[in-house]
């Protein structure tokens, strides 16, 4: 129970987000467990995790905003600074490093003119280096909006950046990016996965952060 | 409870209760294990890793944190072998590498656990050559607390306190790993009623209190233990001063009362003591109607003559006294003796129209002690919002419900601080409490669950008046019902600092010192000492004010009382004082009331006088003197004694300690309660037993409804208000919530108003303008108005008010 | 290698649709569940015990034993640890993406054996495809009656919730995972008293098992624990997925029967080192594991016990191979940086120590090292992991901090010359 009331006016969430939020809360024996999926929902709703989004989540699960922020700031994928439309995450952990990830990252930074940790002025591309993303068999690897591309080279990394700049895809289809820019994979991924990421958060149906299979996207 | 076990610590065998934490067992047996995160009043987390020790296991020595390891029989512990010492030194080095070492400008230096333990256990010099972690230097996280994240060692004491103890987690760990920091949510300050505790328990200078920053060095401080007088819990405190100026109050860990914690009101609400507005000289109203400084002799002569005239003209019963609940028992006794033996009146009241029967308050059968909460099966709280009016009691109830497994039923007209820990919360419309009680007694329907919770004994009931819209008889009727619950004990609630002591000293029409009732043998014995007692029964506060207004009472003596601000019907008080023939005030300030007096005597107060107080459970505690009073101020008892002399009476009072001895001699229940004991072996106080055995009477409390077109009024106090002590404490004054009209969203919609819009609230006795606060915790049809806020009028003790946009 | 294939059989034989319910059923899927539901729960546990299945997440704790420790109070929960984040490890991703029903069936059987009616599958946030395929499998299983109420008419009910992590390695530690699942910071809990089997999710008894561990369960139920225990050497029964990465010709996940040598694993399974360059060292079991070097370890058998005896662990099954071109100081800096980045921050030695170590290593790699730094690296390590022993002793709550010490011990013992060369040359000799 907290006496302090929000001083700022809330931008309300959409009806569909509210409905999804209550579904998510209902999936757990205790509402607090829904904090993490709700934070993703907040990102999808506003493009990134705003103070408003955290307040909203707090009120949905009965926590203080400080408690929600404590959780949000613990995890690297909740972006509290407005990232670009495309978040390029370059793995530089041990296996990728051994196979040239530092060159891949330098190529991405150079081609995009965005230093790791930053976003370009038109808020199109954000670049970050990340720790191991579990693609060590296909090292070096990157993700764009958490959609994986394995077997990168410095050159393919430059192509990827140029493509994002020029093609400006509505959503990122991982399998498509892999075909266009990737190389060796950790393992056979199986059939073409058409699910696509709508923003700098993982594409996952129950969160509503994914666009469903779009048959017409691929010839 | 548990069998003792034998543990070997550093090759010495010691006994301890099974399950006790090793760090405590060691400490109790003279082995201090260094620590930062462990605090005896909070659950252990084992985070700072400073208290590492080695225990023997079948698989060899195991390094464990002694703050998270319960002792077990046969355990062998080494707290200082080379491995342990190396680990402890290592932890200290880790803590220091990013610490700014800005001790010369740090408030904590000299009393800093990090500094002390570095001297005792730390490395001699730093090997760290990298750049230290940087944060913006101290940032205000509330009006009262500054945070320096560079100094912080992330022990989580403050964040745990907020979540675990006070229940308002507004500060939290943010970020992760080496970037972890304590912080608030942006734009949501650490506005907790208990924030100062985090400053006190911070083991470094990361959290500092704005009112104390850079005011003193620990080694310059003079200190003494005392008891807080802001509320009636009897919280033990340590007063600290430098150069005769009170600078800081710290909580003392006293098991029966506050267990170390304080509200911010108690911690910071002392600034008024040194206010330039304190009265330093007696004042007498001159021919032009202005209060003018005069000598003590002149003022006493004037007051004595004027009072004497009233007494000889109309008898002692034409004089009345109000107040006495803010001072010591000794001062209250003097006031009681003065009125009854020197003036000859029973019209005296320390309660300021709070309304509860004094016999219930100080003499109820099966009166609970605060410690009963520790073993309670269930707790009923039906009275004021404890968080607002009894803050440390709120912490005790919270702990009982959260950590000790007690069921909790809260009945209140709006949301309270305890709701999140309540098993059942009943919200109702003020004035309909009688019906709610009937429902609760029947135990059907929505009350079935509440009764189920309350079927688990022992039951502790905390009963008082939730607000001035509620009949004062409700608490007594509830108490009568509660006695039918299993092993029930009752703690009647009244908030004024020493109201229970004042009642014990007879500051009530029907009571005499020692909880003696008029007309009893005890009263007869008292008369043997005091001389003949006034025969006529006296009036209570409201009766006195009405008597003054009507002229039945001609003179009023105020002792630390400000009825204009402090009774629910302030307008009545104003008329009463205006109409009084003579008002004599003993006060520390010119208040809205003493400003209307004919004579004002400057009084010493908190931290300036020595004496005793009696808390909510009847526990007598010592208050001590640390600073001199301003100017010519004197203690209440001395002023009253001199005034009695001017009336030709000798009260026989020569010092506060002598008064205490007289009380001990006269009042059976205070026998054995003396300063010597309270100063030394009984610093936690002595509970005076021998209650009146007052059996609460059940009466059907009729519901009162607002008239058509009115809303029911919930009129209740907040922790910070416009009382003179708050007004004269600059750090707390801005924290009063101010005038407000809390409305349920449906009422706001009906009135067409939103958050912050201004509405007029009008009652039969007053009206005010207030900003709307949307408050879904109310029942529809109820408006909550905080009592006694700056620049507001009073509404009176009325069932309903008219609210208009 | 003609090893029996348990967990990768379906995806190997049916690469195009091994993740679908149709293919799963067509290849014998959910028959183990039907069989298990005919058995008493403790008989199911008995089979897993008999199989001597050891956890595949890292610690290698016997799975059946873990189940038998579960406290009796209800509700109990099963939590699937799909927060695979140990650098070098990518096996659970393959199991979740390519054969999600296998893991799900293992989860259902585990829930049945342990009397849990709600299971949570915690998948790391960086694995959206895994999450999508597992979610699809869960939805299909609900539709087909393998989840929900009265599963296959047995009276057993089970709800499954797929939960996405959000970027925190420490959530792979089971109590950190539980905190995360409760909507808290993923800080590991104190053990004692918070052993998941007694006080786990919502302080209730909880089984936390790794994805691969659970993927083995259907086979064990179908074929019997004894059949599983007949595979592989004592103490390392069954097969195991190895994620091989780094300087090898054929990186990837390999399901192997343990007992082969490291030489065989590196040179035959993974095809040796490109350009036939010399092997310098390898990490035998994920970033936390002490390193192995050819002279001492190449012909050791790859088993849990032999690896432990040699002072390291198979851990998560991640083998990272480094050839002669590798700067081990840079590799160490990269590994220590990982632990510093992933430290939750609650324990002082890990929070402060890991990033201190990282900064010293970076300084050395960048050419500003001093001779005293070498002893300092070891002494700081010793303050996180007293005695620098294996398995590590800890001044911390969880093993993350001590894990950062492993690579430092490797460079100070095996590659001291290289370390000193950085210091003396004022820079990296490999640049």
Short mmCIF file of C-alpha atoms in Angstrom, two decimals, chain B residues 44-49 52 54 61-63 65 68 83 86-87 90-91 93-95 97-98 127-133 153-154 163 173-178 180, chain C residues 167-169 184-185 187 190 192 340-349 351-353 355-356 359-360 363 370 375-376 379-380 382-384 386 393-397:
data_model
loop_
_atom_site.label_atom_id
_atom_site.label_comp_id
_atom_site.label_asym_id
_atom_site.label_seq_id
_atom_site.Cartn_x
_atom_site.Cartn_y
_atom_site.Cartn_z
CA UNK B 44 19.13 -11.90 7.01
CA UNK B 45 20.22 -11.81 3.37
CA UNK B 46 23.90 -12.69 3.53
CA UNK B 47 24.80 -10.19 0.85
CA UNK B 48 27.74 -8.13 2.03
CA UNK B 49 29.70 -11.30 2.89
CA UNK B 52 32.18 -14.99 6.78
CA UNK B 54 34.36 -21.24 8.92
CA UNK B 61 35.86 -26.58 6.79
CA UNK B 62 33.07 -24.68 5.07
CA UNK B 63 32.97 -20.92 4.70
CA UNK B 65 28.02 -16.23 6.40
CA UNK B 68 22.47 -16.71 7.66
CA UNK B 83 41.42 -18.13 6.01
CA UNK B 86 41.82 -13.19 4.63
CA UNK B 87 38.26 -13.47 3.37
CA UNK B 90 39.16 -9.28 1.02
CA UNK B 91 35.52 -8.27 1.38
CA UNK B 93 38.97 -4.29 0.19
CA UNK B 94 36.22 -4.97 -2.34
CA UNK B 95 33.89 -2.62 -0.51
CA UNK B 97 37.72 -0.03 -4.06
CA UNK B 98 34.79 1.99 -5.30
CA UNK B 127 45.89 -1.85 -4.45
CA UNK B 128 43.16 -0.48 -6.66
CA UNK B 129 44.60 1.68 -9.40
CA UNK B 130 41.60 1.76 -11.74
CA UNK B 131 39.12 4.62 -11.94
CA UNK B 132 36.45 4.45 -9.25
CA UNK B 133 32.78 4.14 -10.02
CA UNK B 153 28.02 -0.41 -0.24
CA UNK B 154 24.76 -2.03 -1.37
CA UNK B 163 9.83 -3.41 1.88
CA UNK B 173 18.16 -1.78 -6.10
CA UNK B 174 18.32 -0.58 -9.68
CA UNK B 175 20.54 -1.78 -12.53
CA UNK B 176 22.75 -4.82 -12.10
CA UNK B 177 26.17 -6.10 -11.15
CA UNK B 178 28.83 -3.49 -10.77
CA UNK B 180 23.84 -1.68 -9.13
CA UNK C 167 18.76 -11.03 -20.71
CA UNK C 168 20.39 -12.28 -17.53
CA UNK C 169 22.75 -15.25 -17.40
CA UNK C 184 11.84 -10.21 -9.17
CA UNK C 185 15.43 -9.46 -9.90
CA UNK C 187 19.30 -12.77 -7.73
CA UNK C 190 20.49 -18.43 -0.09
CA UNK C 192 20.10 -23.03 2.85
CA UNK C 340 31.41 -9.20 -14.54
CA UNK C 341 28.59 -8.24 -16.87
CA UNK C 342 26.35 -11.01 -15.61
CA UNK C 343 27.06 -10.64 -11.89
CA UNK C 344 23.75 -9.93 -10.20
CA UNK C 345 25.48 -7.53 -7.83
CA UNK C 346 24.27 -8.77 -4.49
CA UNK C 347 27.48 -10.30 -3.11
CA UNK C 348 30.37 -7.92 -2.60
CA UNK C 349 33.19 -10.19 -3.81
CA UNK C 351 30.10 -7.53 -7.79
CA UNK C 352 33.35 -5.73 -7.09
CA UNK C 353 35.84 -8.50 -7.73
CA UNK C 355 34.83 -6.15 -12.65
CA UNK C 356 38.14 -5.40 -10.95
CA UNK C 359 39.70 -4.12 -15.73
CA UNK C 360 43.12 -5.42 -14.78
CA UNK C 363 44.73 -3.04 -18.90
CA UNK C 370 52.47 -4.29 -14.38
CA UNK C 375 49.90 -11.69 -8.12
CA UNK C 376 47.05 -9.28 -7.70
CA UNK C 379 44.98 -12.68 -4.81
CA UNK C 380 41.74 -11.03 -5.88
CA UNK C 382 41.55 -15.96 -3.94
CA UNK C 383 39.27 -13.49 -2.19
CA UNK C 384 36.39 -14.66 -4.37
CA UNK C 386 39.46 -19.05 -1.28
CA UNK C 393 35.18 -22.68 -2.39
CA UNK C 394 33.20 -19.51 -2.37
CA UNK C 395 32.92 -16.26 -0.51
CA UNK C 396 29.71 -15.71 -2.45
CA UNK C 397 26.14 -16.99 -2.47
#
